[in-house]
């Protein structure tokens, strides 16, 4: 194989249990498996989480939900990021629970639905005042099973935005309760409010994605996390060629790297078409024979070059680690993201579908 990822389903399950131990028995967990489980493989990850006892899973769209049902997943499934009119039939056919984002859709919601409040993120969800939400829900033919919102700045404890969002959300919830329309589920928290213990945002259901895959983004200011999780995904690439180059040689497109001294380089069978960010050119690292080594020159479409002067035992056909741990050294998606000027979510989701996936325990 040129490049592959190893996904540890045992680590996914352990991460789920870690979330459970933080939120306790009174709060249910709805792991988020959208975008092919952040590229970890939605079907296998969902099976592992179902076996671990997850009562719910969350996906972005109907197509993702249908794929899980067709693979035999029987948990409740919430479709979070809206649906198109043409998807309505599949929702009921495959027992998927929709999120309604606009009061104008409430009259068409026949079964159980969750209603999303735009409490200040300015993305999906209704911004209608509480009394309009109450009127609309009371008049609708369906059943308001869940009330939810999503935070824009959860990791930023210097910003008042999360507290303001909670206040606005609680206002709508209180009005529904007064009208006798209390939903069974109240949920606002993705990974961050769970990890840093913002209990007032947990409701009775939390929606962690990143944490399930082993990541918690740093908070501002840096706070200790209650949650300890481990990355479940390791990304490797095969060495295609190893060679010696002389001092002064230029490496790759644009000649953006000049060898300051004679060096040994290895050419890896993975490039930006596999998801290695092009912005790692001349800046990224890999792990070769247990040592961190630098990427040199431009990341190409299918190839990346590393300086392996410090790993003379490396041979063509060996594997190097692009993301993961070898012995005591490790490169994780957050480190890659910092160097590439992006976010860890985008690094994980950017791993291309052509990169083969292998499941390990
Ligand atoms: C993606 C998503 C989540 C999960 O977010 P993480 O930060 O990965 O835990 C939760 N809720 C909604 C609405 C989302 O879109």
Coordinates of C-alpha atoms in Angstrom, one line a residue, residues 12-355:
X12 CA -12.6 4.8 19.9
X13 CA -14.5 2.7 22.5
X14 CA -12.2 3.9 25.3
X15 CA -12.7 7.5 24.3
X16 CA -16.4 7.0 24.4
X17 CA -16.1 5.5 27.9
X18 CA -13.9 8.5 28.9
X19 CA -16.7 10.9 27.9
X20 CA -19.2 8.7 29.8
X21 CA -17.1 8.9 33.0
X22 CA -17.0 12.7 32.7
X23 CA -20.7 13.3 32.1
X24 CA -22.0 10.6 34.3
X25 CA -25.0 8.3 34.1
X26 CA -27.6 11.1 33.9
X27 CA -26.3 12.5 30.6
X28 CA -26.6 10.5 27.4
X29 CA -24.0 10.6 24.7
X30 CA -24.6 11.1 21.0
X31 CA -21.3 10.6 19.3
X32 CA -20.9 12.5 16.0
X33 CA -20.0 10.4 13.1
X34 CA -20.5 12.9 10.3
X35 CA -18.0 13.1 7.4
X36 CA -17.3 9.4 7.5
X37 CA -16.6 9.7 11.2
X38 CA -14.0 12.5 10.6
X39 CA -12.5 10.0 8.1
X40 CA -12.1 7.2 10.6
X41 CA -14.8 5.1 8.8
X42 CA -18.4 5.8 9.8
X43 CA -19.8 2.3 9.6
X44 CA -17.0 0.6 11.6
X45 CA -16.9 3.4 14.2
X46 CA -20.6 3.4 14.5
X47 CA -20.7 -0.4 15.1
X48 CA -18.0 0.0 17.8
X49 CA -19.9 2.8 19.5
X50 CA -23.2 0.9 19.3
X51 CA -21.6 -2.1 20.9
X52 CA -20.3 0.2 23.6
X53 CA -23.9 1.3 24.3
X54 CA -24.2 4.6 22.5
X55 CA -28.0 5.3 22.3
X56 CA -27.7 7.9 19.6
X57 CA -25.4 8.8 16.7
X58 CA -25.3 12.1 14.8
X59 CA -24.7 12.6 11.1
X60 CA -24.8 15.7 8.9
X61 CA -27.1 14.5 6.2
X62 CA -29.7 11.9 5.2
X63 CA -27.3 10.1 2.9
X64 CA -24.9 9.5 5.8
X65 CA -27.8 8.2 8.0
X66 CA -29.1 5.9 5.3
X67 CA -25.6 4.4 4.8
X68 CA -25.5 3.6 8.5
X69 CA -29.0 2.0 8.5
X70 CA -28.0 -0.1 5.4
X71 CA -25.0 -1.3 7.4
X72 CA -27.3 -2.5 10.1
X73 CA -26.8 0.3 12.7
X74 CA -29.9 0.4 15.0
X75 CA -29.2 3.3 17.4
X76 CA -31.3 6.4 17.1
X77 CA -29.7 8.6 14.4
X78 CA -30.0 12.4 14.3
X79 CA -29.6 14.2 11.0
X80 CA -28.1 17.5 12.1
X81 CA -27.3 19.7 9.2
X82 CA -30.7 20.1 7.6
X83 CA -32.3 18.1 4.8
X84 CA -33.7 18.9 1.4
X85 CA -37.4 18.4 0.6
X86 CA -36.4 15.4 -1.6
X87 CA -34.9 13.7 1.5
X88 CA -38.2 13.7 3.5
X89 CA -39.2 10.2 2.4
X90 CA -35.9 8.7 3.3
X91 CA -36.1 10.1 6.8
X92 CA -39.1 8.1 7.7
X93 CA -38.2 5.0 5.6
X94 CA -34.8 4.7 7.4
X95 CA -36.0 5.9 10.9
X96 CA -33.8 8.9 10.9
X97 CA -34.6 11.8 13.3
X98 CA -34.5 15.2 11.7
X99 CA -33.3 18.5 13.1
X100 CA -35.7 21.3 12.1
X101 CA -34.0 24.6 11.6
X102 CA -36.9 26.9 10.7
X103 CA -40.3 27.3 12.3
X104 CA -41.7 27.2 8.7
X105 CA -40.8 23.5 8.6
X106 CA -42.5 22.6 11.9
X107 CA -45.9 22.0 10.2
X108 CA -44.4 19.4 7.9
X109 CA -42.6 17.5 10.7
X110 CA -44.8 14.5 11.3
X111 CA -42.9 12.3 13.8
X112 CA -40.3 13.1 16.5
X113 CA -38.0 16.0 15.6
X114 CA -35.3 18.1 17.3
X115 CA -35.5 21.8 16.9
X116 CA -32.3 23.8 16.6
X117 CA -32.1 27.3 18.1
X118 CA -29.7 29.7 16.6
X119 CA -28.7 31.1 20.0
X120 CA -26.0 33.3 18.5
X121 CA -23.8 31.3 16.2
X122 CA -25.5 32.8 13.2
X123 CA -25.5 29.5 11.2
X124 CA -28.4 26.9 11.2
X125 CA -31.3 27.2 13.6
X126 CA -34.3 29.4 14.2
X127 CA -33.7 32.9 15.6
X128 CA -37.5 33.4 16.3
X129 CA -38.4 34.8 19.7
X130 CA -39.5 32.2 22.4
X131 CA -43.2 32.9 22.1
X132 CA -43.2 32.2 18.4
X133 CA -41.3 28.9 19.0
X134 CA -43.9 27.9 21.5
X135 CA -46.8 28.7 19.2
X136 CA -45.3 26.9 16.3
X137 CA -44.4 23.8 18.3
X138 CA -47.8 23.7 19.9
X139 CA -49.5 23.9 16.6
X140 CA -47.3 21.4 14.8
X141 CA -48.4 17.8 14.1
X142 CA -45.1 16.3 15.2
X143 CA -43.5 15.8 18.5
X144 CA -40.7 18.1 19.8
X145 CA -38.3 15.4 21.1
X146 CA -35.2 17.5 21.5
X147 CA -34.2 21.2 21.7
X148 CA -30.6 21.9 20.7
X149 CA -28.1 24.7 20.0
X150 CA -24.5 24.9 19.0
X151 CA -21.8 27.2 20.3
X152 CA -19.5 29.4 18.2
X153 CA -16.7 30.1 20.7
X154 CA -16.9 27.3 23.3
X155 CA -13.1 27.1 23.7
X156 CA -12.7 30.8 24.3
X157 CA -13.3 31.4 28.0
X158 CA -12.4 35.1 27.5
X159 CA -15.4 35.7 25.3
X160 CA -19.0 36.2 26.7
X161 CA -20.5 34.6 23.6
X162 CA -21.1 31.1 25.1
X163 CA -22.8 32.5 28.2
X164 CA -25.0 34.7 26.1
X165 CA -25.9 31.7 23.9
X166 CA -26.8 29.6 26.9
X167 CA -29.0 32.4 28.2
X168 CA -30.9 32.8 25.0
X169 CA -31.3 29.0 24.7
X170 CA -32.5 28.7 28.3
X171 CA -35.1 31.4 27.6
X172 CA -36.6 29.4 24.8
X173 CA -36.5 26.2 26.8
X174 CA -38.2 27.8 29.8
X175 CA -41.0 29.1 27.6
X176 CA -41.5 25.7 26.2
X177 CA -41.6 24.2 29.7
X178 CA -44.1 26.7 30.9
X179 CA -46.3 25.8 27.9
X180 CA -46.1 22.1 28.8
X181 CA -44.0 21.4 25.8
X182 CA -40.8 20.3 27.6
X183 CA -38.7 18.2 25.2
X184 CA -37.3 14.8 26.3
X185 CA -33.7 15.9 25.2
X186 CA -31.9 19.1 25.7
X187 CA -28.5 19.3 24.1
X188 CA -25.9 22.0 23.3
X189 CA -22.5 20.5 23.9
X190 CA -19.9 19.2 21.5
X191 CA -16.5 18.2 22.7
X192 CA -15.3 21.4 24.3
X193 CA -17.9 22.1 26.9
X194 CA -17.7 18.4 28.0
X195 CA -13.9 18.4 28.1
X196 CA -13.6 21.6 30.1
X197 CA -16.6 21.0 32.4
X198 CA -19.0 23.7 31.4
X199 CA -21.8 21.7 33.1
X200 CA -24.5 24.2 32.6
X201 CA -24.3 23.5 28.9
X202 CA -24.6 19.7 29.0
X203 CA -28.4 19.4 29.3
X204 CA -29.2 15.6 29.3
X205 CA -27.4 14.7 26.0
X206 CA -24.0 15.7 24.7
X207 CA -22.7 15.5 21.1
X208 CA -18.9 14.9 21.1
X209 CA -17.2 14.3 17.8
X210 CA -13.5 15.3 18.1
X211 CA -13.2 13.7 21.6
X212 CA -14.4 10.3 20.3
X213 CA -11.5 10.4 17.8
X214 CA -9.1 11.4 20.6
X215 CA -8.8 15.2 20.4
X216 CA -9.7 18.1 22.6
X217 CA -8.7 21.6 21.2
X218 CA -6.9 23.8 23.7
X219 CA -9.0 26.4 25.5
X220 CA -8.2 30.1 25.8
X221 CA -6.9 30.7 28.4
X222 CA -5.4 27.2 28.7
X223 CA -7.5 25.3 31.3
X224 CA -7.0 21.7 32.5
X225 CA -9.3 19.3 30.7
X226 CA -11.5 16.9 32.7
X227 CA -11.4 14.5 29.8
X228 CA -8.5 12.3 28.8
X229 CA -8.7 10.8 25.3
X230 CA -6.2 9.4 22.8
X231 CA -6.0 9.8 19.1
X232 CA -7.4 6.7 17.4
X233 CA -5.9 7.2 13.9
X234 CA -2.4 6.6 12.7
X235 CA -1.5 7.6 9.1
X236 CA 1.4 5.9 7.3
X237 CA 3.1 6.1 4.0
X238 CA 5.5 3.8 2.2
X239 CA 9.0 4.8 1.2
X240 CA 9.4 4.6 -2.5
X241 CA 13.0 5.6 -2.8
X242 CA 16.0 6.5 -0.7
X243 CA 19.0 8.3 -2.0
X244 CA 22.0 10.4 -1.3
X245 CA 22.1 13.9 -2.6
X246 CA 25.0 16.3 -2.7
X247 CA 25.4 19.7 -1.0
X248 CA 23.7 22.4 -2.9
X249 CA 21.1 20.1 -4.6
X250 CA 17.6 21.5 -5.0
X251 CA 14.6 19.4 -3.9
X252 CA 11.3 19.2 -5.7
X253 CA 9.0 21.8 -7.4
X254 CA 10.3 25.3 -7.5
X255 CA 13.6 24.3 -6.0
X256 CA 12.3 25.7 -2.7
X257 CA 14.7 23.6 -0.6
X258 CA 18.5 23.6 -1.2
X259 CA 20.5 21.0 0.6
X260 CA 22.9 22.8 2.9
X261 CA 25.1 19.7 3.1
X262 CA 25.1 16.2 1.6
X263 CA 22.1 14.4 2.8
X264 CA 20.0 11.3 2.6
X265 CA 16.5 11.8 1.4
X266 CA 13.5 9.5 1.2
X267 CA 10.5 9.9 -1.2
X268 CA 7.2 8.9 0.3
X269 CA 4.2 7.5 -1.6
X270 CA 1.8 10.2 -0.4
X271 CA 1.1 13.8 -1.3
X272 CA -1.5 16.5 -1.2
X273 CA -3.9 14.3 -3.2
X274 CA -3.8 12.0 -0.2
X275 CA -4.5 14.9 2.1
X276 CA -1.0 16.0 3.3
X277 CA -1.6 19.7 3.4
X278 CA 0.4 21.5 0.7
X279 CA 1.3 24.1 3.3
X280 CA 3.5 21.5 5.0
X281 CA 6.0 22.1 2.2
X282 CA 9.4 22.6 3.7
X283 CA 7.7 22.8 7.2
X284 CA 6.1 19.5 8.1
X285 CA 7.6 16.4 9.7
X286 CA 7.2 12.6 9.7
X287 CA 8.5 9.9 11.9
X288 CA 11.1 7.6 10.3
X289 CA 12.5 4.7 12.3
X290 CA 11.3 6.3 15.5
X291 CA 12.7 9.7 14.8
X292 CA 11.1 13.0 13.9
X293 CA 12.5 14.0 10.5
X294 CA 11.7 17.1 8.4
X295 CA 9.8 17.3 5.2
X296 CA 11.9 19.1 2.6
X297 CA 10.8 20.8 -0.6
X298 CA 7.2 21.2 -1.9
X299 CA 4.6 18.5 -1.0
X300 CA 3.6 17.2 -4.5
X301 CA 0.4 15.6 -5.6
X302 CA 1.4 12.0 -4.9
X303 CA 4.9 12.4 -3.3
X304 CA 6.5 14.0 -0.4
X305 CA 10.3 14.1 0.4
X306 CA 11.8 13.9 3.8
X307 CA 15.4 14.3 5.1
X308 CA 16.4 10.9 6.6
X309 CA 20.1 11.6 7.2
X310 CA 19.4 10.8 10.8
X311 CA 17.7 7.5 10.0
X312 CA 20.2 5.7 7.8
X313 CA 18.5 2.3 8.3
X314 CA 15.4 3.4 6.4
X315 CA 14.9 1.4 3.2
X316 CA 12.5 1.5 0.2
X317 CA 9.3 -0.4 1.2
X318 CA 9.5 0.7 4.8
X319 CA 6.7 2.6 6.3
X320 CA 7.0 6.1 7.9
X321 CA 4.4 7.7 10.1
X322 CA 2.8 10.9 8.9
X323 CA 0.4 11.1 11.9
X324 CA 0.7 8.9 15.0
X325 CA 3.1 7.6 17.5
X326 CA 6.3 5.6 17.3
X327 CA 7.8 4.8 20.6
X328 CA 8.0 8.1 22.5
X329 CA 7.7 10.4 19.6
X330 CA 4.4 11.5 18.1
X331 CA 2.8 13.8 15.6
X332 CA -0.9 14.5 16.0
X333 CA -3.4 16.3 14.0
X334 CA -3.2 19.4 16.1
X335 CA 0.6 19.8 15.6
X336 CA 0.1 19.3 11.8
X337 CA -2.7 21.9 11.8
X338 CA -0.6 24.5 13.6
X339 CA 2.2 24.1 11.1
X340 CA -0.2 24.1 8.1
X341 CA -2.2 27.1 9.4
X342 CA -5.4 25.1 9.7
X343 CA -7.4 23.2 12.3
X344 CA -7.1 19.6 13.4
X345 CA -10.6 18.8 12.2
X346 CA -9.6 19.8 8.7
X347 CA -6.4 17.7 8.8
X348 CA -8.4 14.6 9.7
X349 CA -11.3 15.2 7.3
X350 CA -8.7 16.1 4.6
X351 CA -7.3 12.5 4.5
X352 CA -8.4 11.4 1.1
X353 CA -10.7 8.5 0.5
X354 CA -8.0 6.9 -1.6
X355 CA -6.0 6.3 1.5

